[in-house]
């Protein structure tokens, strides 16, 4: 049809609106105990195998301190189930969550299978988790497809999973997309990705953005307007930007 090109152009514009929208929070969401945003560094949160909930380090410490001082049995601070005593019990709880179609548990098991060298099982678990909408699984799959580990290299699928992870609030996936756009010479799109990741507290993206401004690849007006846009967001959306500056993001890598 005559309007085929216009339809494709409009579809691309609508997709970019979704892709470049500032997420309300990162992919980990809020701590279910204190209801504060979880830090983007996974080492500052604890994943409970019994309920597949991420608990912030502060709530986990407070719960353990209370139980230690009161000489109580250690229980999950969210679901109150007894904590596993060994790796075998931990795996049993994880498999129960997988049987209940929990995408977080599937992603976690995919990581364990990968470290054990069972790449086929790891890919299957991560794929199932990604289908159910797990952002971390999308990010890991993008790494697998980009590097060709346990699967054939596929740039299109790697890009798809990276974009889905970025839309879901994964700062490292957003950072990777920015460098891909930078490599292809799309400096405005790269700057937008860097700005979104920086607003989520990913300082490495902020440093990359400074380098773009220093090299004249992005205007100062655009940088300031985009970077401080969260100040004008509704109060509900501002919570993700409070005290979220991190000097380093340590994510589980496929290595």
GROMACS .gro file of C-alpha atoms in nm:
model
  255
    1UNK     CA    1   0.000   0.000   0.000
    2UNK     CA    2   0.099   0.362  -0.048
    3UNK     CA    3   0.108   0.434   0.323
    4UNK     CA    4   0.339   0.139   0.406
    5UNK     CA    5   0.645   0.359   0.463
    6UNK     CA    6   0.445   0.604   0.675
    7UNK     CA    7   0.309   0.318   0.886
    8UNK     CA    8   0.658   0.178   0.947
    9UNK     CA    9   0.785   0.523   1.040
   10UNK     CA   10   0.498   0.582   1.281
   11UNK     CA   11   0.540   0.236   1.435
   12UNK     CA   12   0.910   0.313   1.494
   13UNK     CA   13   0.819   0.644   1.655
   14UNK     CA   14   0.569   0.479   1.889
   15UNK     CA   15   0.824   0.213   1.986
   16UNK     CA   16   1.084   0.482   2.058
   17UNK     CA   17   0.837   0.654   2.290
   18UNK     CA   18   0.822   0.333   2.494
   19UNK     CA   19   1.196   0.267   2.469
   20UNK     CA   20   1.305   0.614   2.580
   21UNK     CA   21   1.053   0.656   2.862
   22UNK     CA   22   1.212   0.698   3.203
   23UNK     CA   23   1.120   0.389   3.413
   24UNK     CA   24   0.955   0.453   3.749
   25UNK     CA   25   1.208   0.222   3.918
   26UNK     CA   26   1.485  -0.018   3.831
   27UNK     CA   27   1.425  -0.383   3.739
   28UNK     CA   28   1.445  -0.496   4.103
   29UNK     CA   29   1.161  -0.270   4.219
   30UNK     CA   30   1.104  -0.189   4.587
   31UNK     CA   31   1.192  -0.381   4.900
   32UNK     CA   32   0.871  -0.555   5.016
   33UNK     CA   33   0.959  -0.485   5.382
   34UNK     CA   34   1.049  -0.116   5.398
   35UNK     CA   35   0.894  -0.029   5.056
   36UNK     CA   36   1.204   0.172   4.957
   37UNK     CA   37   1.362   0.134   4.612
   38UNK     CA   38   1.618  -0.146   4.601
   39UNK     CA   39   1.973  -0.040   4.505
   40UNK     CA   40   2.085  -0.128   4.153
   41UNK     CA   41   2.379  -0.327   4.289
   42UNK     CA   42   2.269  -0.688   4.341
   43UNK     CA   43   2.528  -0.731   4.616
   44UNK     CA   44   2.325  -0.493   4.835
   45UNK     CA   45   2.011  -0.706   4.821
   46UNK     CA   46   1.929  -1.062   4.929
   47UNK     CA   47   1.716  -1.303   4.726
   48UNK     CA   48   1.497  -1.530   4.938
   49UNK     CA   49   1.468  -1.875   4.779
   50UNK     CA   50   1.148  -1.954   4.970
   51UNK     CA   51   0.940  -1.675   4.813
   52UNK     CA   52   1.174  -1.533   4.542
   53UNK     CA   53   1.161  -1.186   4.694
   54UNK     CA   54   1.452  -0.944   4.693
   55UNK     CA   55   1.506  -0.791   5.038
   56UNK     CA   56   1.729  -0.489   5.088
   57UNK     CA   57   2.045  -0.539   5.294
   58UNK     CA   58   1.918  -0.313   5.572
   59UNK     CA   59   1.596  -0.508   5.629
   60UNK     CA   60   1.781  -0.838   5.609
   61UNK     CA   61   2.034  -0.719   5.870
   62UNK     CA   62   1.762  -0.584   6.100
   63UNK     CA   63   1.571  -0.912   6.083
   64UNK     CA   64   1.881  -1.122   6.157
   65UNK     CA   65   1.981  -0.896   6.444
   66UNK     CA   66   1.634  -0.921   6.600
   67UNK     CA   67   1.634  -1.300   6.572
   68UNK     CA   68   1.988  -1.330   6.707
   69UNK     CA   69   1.922  -1.108   7.008
   70UNK     CA   70   1.594  -1.285   7.081
   71UNK     CA   71   1.746  -1.629   7.024
   72UNK     CA   72   1.479  -1.702   6.763
   73UNK     CA   73   1.485  -1.935   6.465
   74UNK     CA   74   1.598  -1.765   6.147
   75UNK     CA   75   1.303  -1.704   5.916
   76UNK     CA   76   1.241  -1.518   5.593
   77UNK     CA   77   1.147  -1.156   5.679
   78UNK     CA   78   0.873  -1.162   5.413
   79UNK     CA   79   0.697  -1.501   5.411
   80UNK     CA   80   0.824  -1.610   5.758
   81UNK     CA   81   0.931  -1.955   5.638
   82UNK     CA   82   1.235  -2.116   5.799
   83UNK     CA   83   1.560  -2.028   5.625
   84UNK     CA   84   1.733  -2.318   5.443
   85UNK     CA   85   2.012  -2.479   5.643
   86UNK     CA   86   2.217  -2.592   5.343
   87UNK     CA   87   2.240  -2.574   4.964
   88UNK     CA   88   2.021  -2.883   4.924
   89UNK     CA   89   1.730  -2.723   5.108
   90UNK     CA   90   1.790  -2.401   4.919
   91UNK     CA   91   1.764  -2.583   4.585
   92UNK     CA   92   1.448  -2.763   4.700
   93UNK     CA   93   1.282  -2.431   4.778
   94UNK     CA   94   1.399  -2.291   4.447
   95UNK     CA   95   1.252  -2.588   4.255
   96UNK     CA   96   0.919  -2.541   4.433
   97UNK     CA   97   0.910  -2.184   4.313
   98UNK     CA   98   0.997  -2.296   3.960
   99UNK     CA   99   0.712  -2.550   3.968
  100UNK     CA  100   0.487  -2.257   4.057
  101UNK     CA  101   0.611  -2.076   3.740
  102UNK     CA  102   0.805  -1.813   3.930
  103UNK     CA  103   1.022  -1.624   3.674
  104UNK     CA  104   1.266  -1.497   3.939
  105UNK     CA  105   1.339  -1.852   4.052
  106UNK     CA  106   1.380  -1.964   3.689
  107UNK     CA  107   1.631  -1.687   3.624
  108UNK     CA  108   1.821  -1.779   3.940
  109UNK     CA  109   1.831  -2.146   3.842
  110UNK     CA  110   1.945  -2.050   3.493
  111UNK     CA  111   2.245  -1.875   3.645
  112UNK     CA  112   2.328  -2.178   3.857
  113UNK     CA  113   2.304  -2.413   3.560
  114UNK     CA  114   2.532  -2.188   3.357
  115UNK     CA  115   2.798  -2.187   3.628
  116UNK     CA  116   2.778  -2.567   3.644
  117UNK     CA  117   2.840  -2.586   3.268
  118UNK     CA  118   2.491  -2.707   3.173
  119UNK     CA  119   2.438  -2.439   2.908
  120UNK     CA  120   2.134  -2.602   2.749
  121UNK     CA  121   1.943  -2.608   3.079
  122UNK     CA  122   2.057  -2.253   3.158
  123UNK     CA  123   1.925  -2.127   2.825
  124UNK     CA  124   1.592  -2.304   2.875
  125UNK     CA  125   1.541  -2.160   3.224
  126UNK     CA  126   1.634  -1.809   3.113
  127UNK     CA  127   1.408  -1.831   2.809
  128UNK     CA  128   1.113  -1.943   3.023
  129UNK     CA  129   1.179  -1.659   3.268
  130UNK     CA  130   1.201  -1.404   2.986
  131UNK     CA  131   0.870  -1.523   2.838
  132UNK     CA  132   0.713  -1.459   3.179
  133UNK     CA  133   0.855  -1.106   3.176
  134UNK     CA  134   1.164  -1.131   3.397
  135UNK     CA  135   1.387  -0.835   3.314
  136UNK     CA  136   1.710  -0.990   3.443
  137UNK     CA  137   1.651  -1.295   3.219
  138UNK     CA  138   1.611  -1.066   2.916
  139UNK     CA  139   1.943  -0.903   3.001
  140UNK     CA  140   2.124  -1.236   3.041
  141UNK     CA  141   1.981  -1.363   2.712
  142UNK     CA  142   2.101  -1.049   2.537
  143UNK     CA  143   2.452  -1.123   2.667
  144UNK     CA  144   2.431  -1.485   2.547
  145UNK     CA  145   2.314  -1.393   2.198
  146UNK     CA  146   2.565  -1.110   2.165
  147UNK     CA  147   2.865  -1.319   2.274
  148UNK     CA  148   2.748  -1.648   2.123
  149UNK     CA  149   2.777  -1.843   2.446
  150UNK     CA  150   2.584  -2.174   2.436
  151UNK     CA  151   2.381  -2.030   2.144
  152UNK     CA  152   2.461  -1.902   1.795
  153UNK     CA  153   2.539  -1.533   1.772
  154UNK     CA  154   2.231  -1.335   1.681
  155UNK     CA  155   2.256  -0.956   1.690
  156UNK     CA  156   1.883  -0.904   1.628
  157UNK     CA  157   1.780  -1.122   1.921
  158UNK     CA  158   2.050  -0.970   2.138
  159UNK     CA  159   1.916  -0.624   2.058
  160UNK     CA  160   1.556  -0.733   2.122
  161UNK     CA  161   1.631  -0.876   2.466
  162UNK     CA  162   1.851  -0.577   2.558
  163UNK     CA  163   1.571  -0.336   2.466
  164UNK     CA  164   1.315  -0.535   2.664
  165UNK     CA  165   1.549  -0.530   2.965
  166UNK     CA  166   1.606  -0.155   2.926
  167UNK     CA  167   1.233  -0.088   2.907
  168UNK     CA  168   1.194  -0.291   3.225
  169UNK     CA  169   1.443  -0.066   3.407
  170UNK     CA  170   1.772  -0.256   3.380
  171UNK     CA  171   2.047   0.014   3.393
  172UNK     CA  172   2.327  -0.202   3.251
  173UNK     CA  173   2.111  -0.309   2.955
  174UNK     CA  174   2.036   0.059   2.895
  175UNK     CA  175   2.407   0.138   2.917
  176UNK     CA  176   2.488  -0.135   2.662
  177UNK     CA  177   2.228   0.005   2.422
  178UNK     CA  178   2.385   0.349   2.456
  179UNK     CA  179   2.727   0.220   2.356
  180UNK     CA  180   2.574   0.033   2.062
  181UNK     CA  181   2.411   0.355   1.939
  182UNK     CA  182   2.737   0.543   2.000
  183UNK     CA  183   2.925   0.284   1.794
  184UNK     CA  184   2.675   0.325   1.508
  185UNK     CA  185   2.710   0.704   1.514
  186UNK     CA  186   2.364   0.773   1.659
  187UNK     CA  187   2.487   1.014   1.925
  188UNK     CA  188   2.151   1.166   2.019
  189UNK     CA  189   1.998   0.824   2.083
  190UNK     CA  190   2.309   0.719   2.274
  191UNK     CA  191   2.287   1.029   2.492
  192UNK     CA  192   1.922   0.957   2.570
  193UNK     CA  193   2.008   0.605   2.685
  194UNK     CA  194   2.297   0.734   2.898
  195UNK     CA  195   2.072   0.997   3.056
  196UNK     CA  196   1.802   0.744   3.149
  197UNK     CA  197   2.061   0.509   3.302
  198UNK     CA  198   2.225   0.801   3.488
  199UNK     CA  199   1.887   0.905   3.628
  200UNK     CA  200   1.851   0.555   3.772
  201UNK     CA  201   2.179   0.601   3.957
  202UNK     CA  202   2.424   0.434   3.717
  203UNK     CA  203   2.726   0.662   3.748
  204UNK     CA  204   2.924   0.498   3.467
  205UNK     CA  205   2.660   0.625   3.223
  206UNK     CA  206   2.694   0.971   3.374
  207UNK     CA  207   3.069   0.963   3.312
  208UNK     CA  208   3.011   0.849   2.953
  209UNK     CA  209   2.767   1.137   2.908
  210UNK     CA  210   3.031   1.380   3.032
  211UNK     CA  211   3.273   1.240   2.774
  212UNK     CA  212   3.015   1.294   2.499
  213UNK     CA  213   2.970   1.655   2.607
  214UNK     CA  214   3.347   1.704   2.626
  215UNK     CA  215   3.392   1.568   2.272
  216UNK     CA  216   3.109   1.784   2.136
  217UNK     CA  217   2.886   1.487   2.051
  218UNK     CA  218   2.594   1.620   2.254
  219UNK     CA  219   2.482   1.975   2.332
  220UNK     CA  220   2.492   2.116   2.684
  221UNK     CA  221   2.130   2.229   2.654
  222UNK     CA  222   2.008   1.878   2.575
  223UNK     CA  223   2.218   1.723   2.852
  224UNK     CA  224   2.089   1.955   3.124
  225UNK     CA  225   1.728   1.939   3.006
  226UNK     CA  226   1.718   1.560   2.994
  227UNK     CA  227   1.930   1.493   3.302
  228UNK     CA  228   1.727   1.711   3.535
  229UNK     CA  229   1.390   1.612   3.387
  230UNK     CA  230   1.308   1.388   3.690
  231UNK     CA  231   1.276   1.701   3.904
  232UNK     CA  232   0.957   1.777   3.712
  233UNK     CA  233   0.815   1.426   3.741
  234UNK     CA  234   0.519   1.344   3.970
  235UNK     CA  235   0.605   1.256   4.328
  236UNK     CA  236   0.531   0.886   4.265
  237UNK     CA  237   0.796   0.874   3.991
  238UNK     CA  238   1.055   1.077   4.181
  239UNK     CA  239   1.127   0.808   4.442
  240UNK     CA  240   1.356   0.619   4.204
  241UNK     CA  241   1.589   0.920   4.180
  242UNK     CA  242   1.641   0.982   4.552
  243UNK     CA  243   1.979   0.879   4.683
  244UNK     CA  244   2.041   0.632   4.402
  245UNK     CA  245   2.388   0.739   4.288
  246UNK     CA  246   2.608   0.431   4.281
  247UNK     CA  247   2.977   0.432   4.203
  248UNK     CA  248   2.965   0.086   4.052
  249UNK     CA  249   2.705  -0.164   3.932
  250UNK     CA  250   2.794  -0.527   3.997
  251UNK     CA  251   2.560  -0.749   3.798
  252UNK     CA  252   2.586  -1.124   3.757
  253UNK     CA  253   2.768  -1.180   3.430
  254UNK     CA  254   2.776  -1.480   3.201
  255UNK     CA  255   3.142  -1.549   3.269
   0.00000   0.00000   0.00000
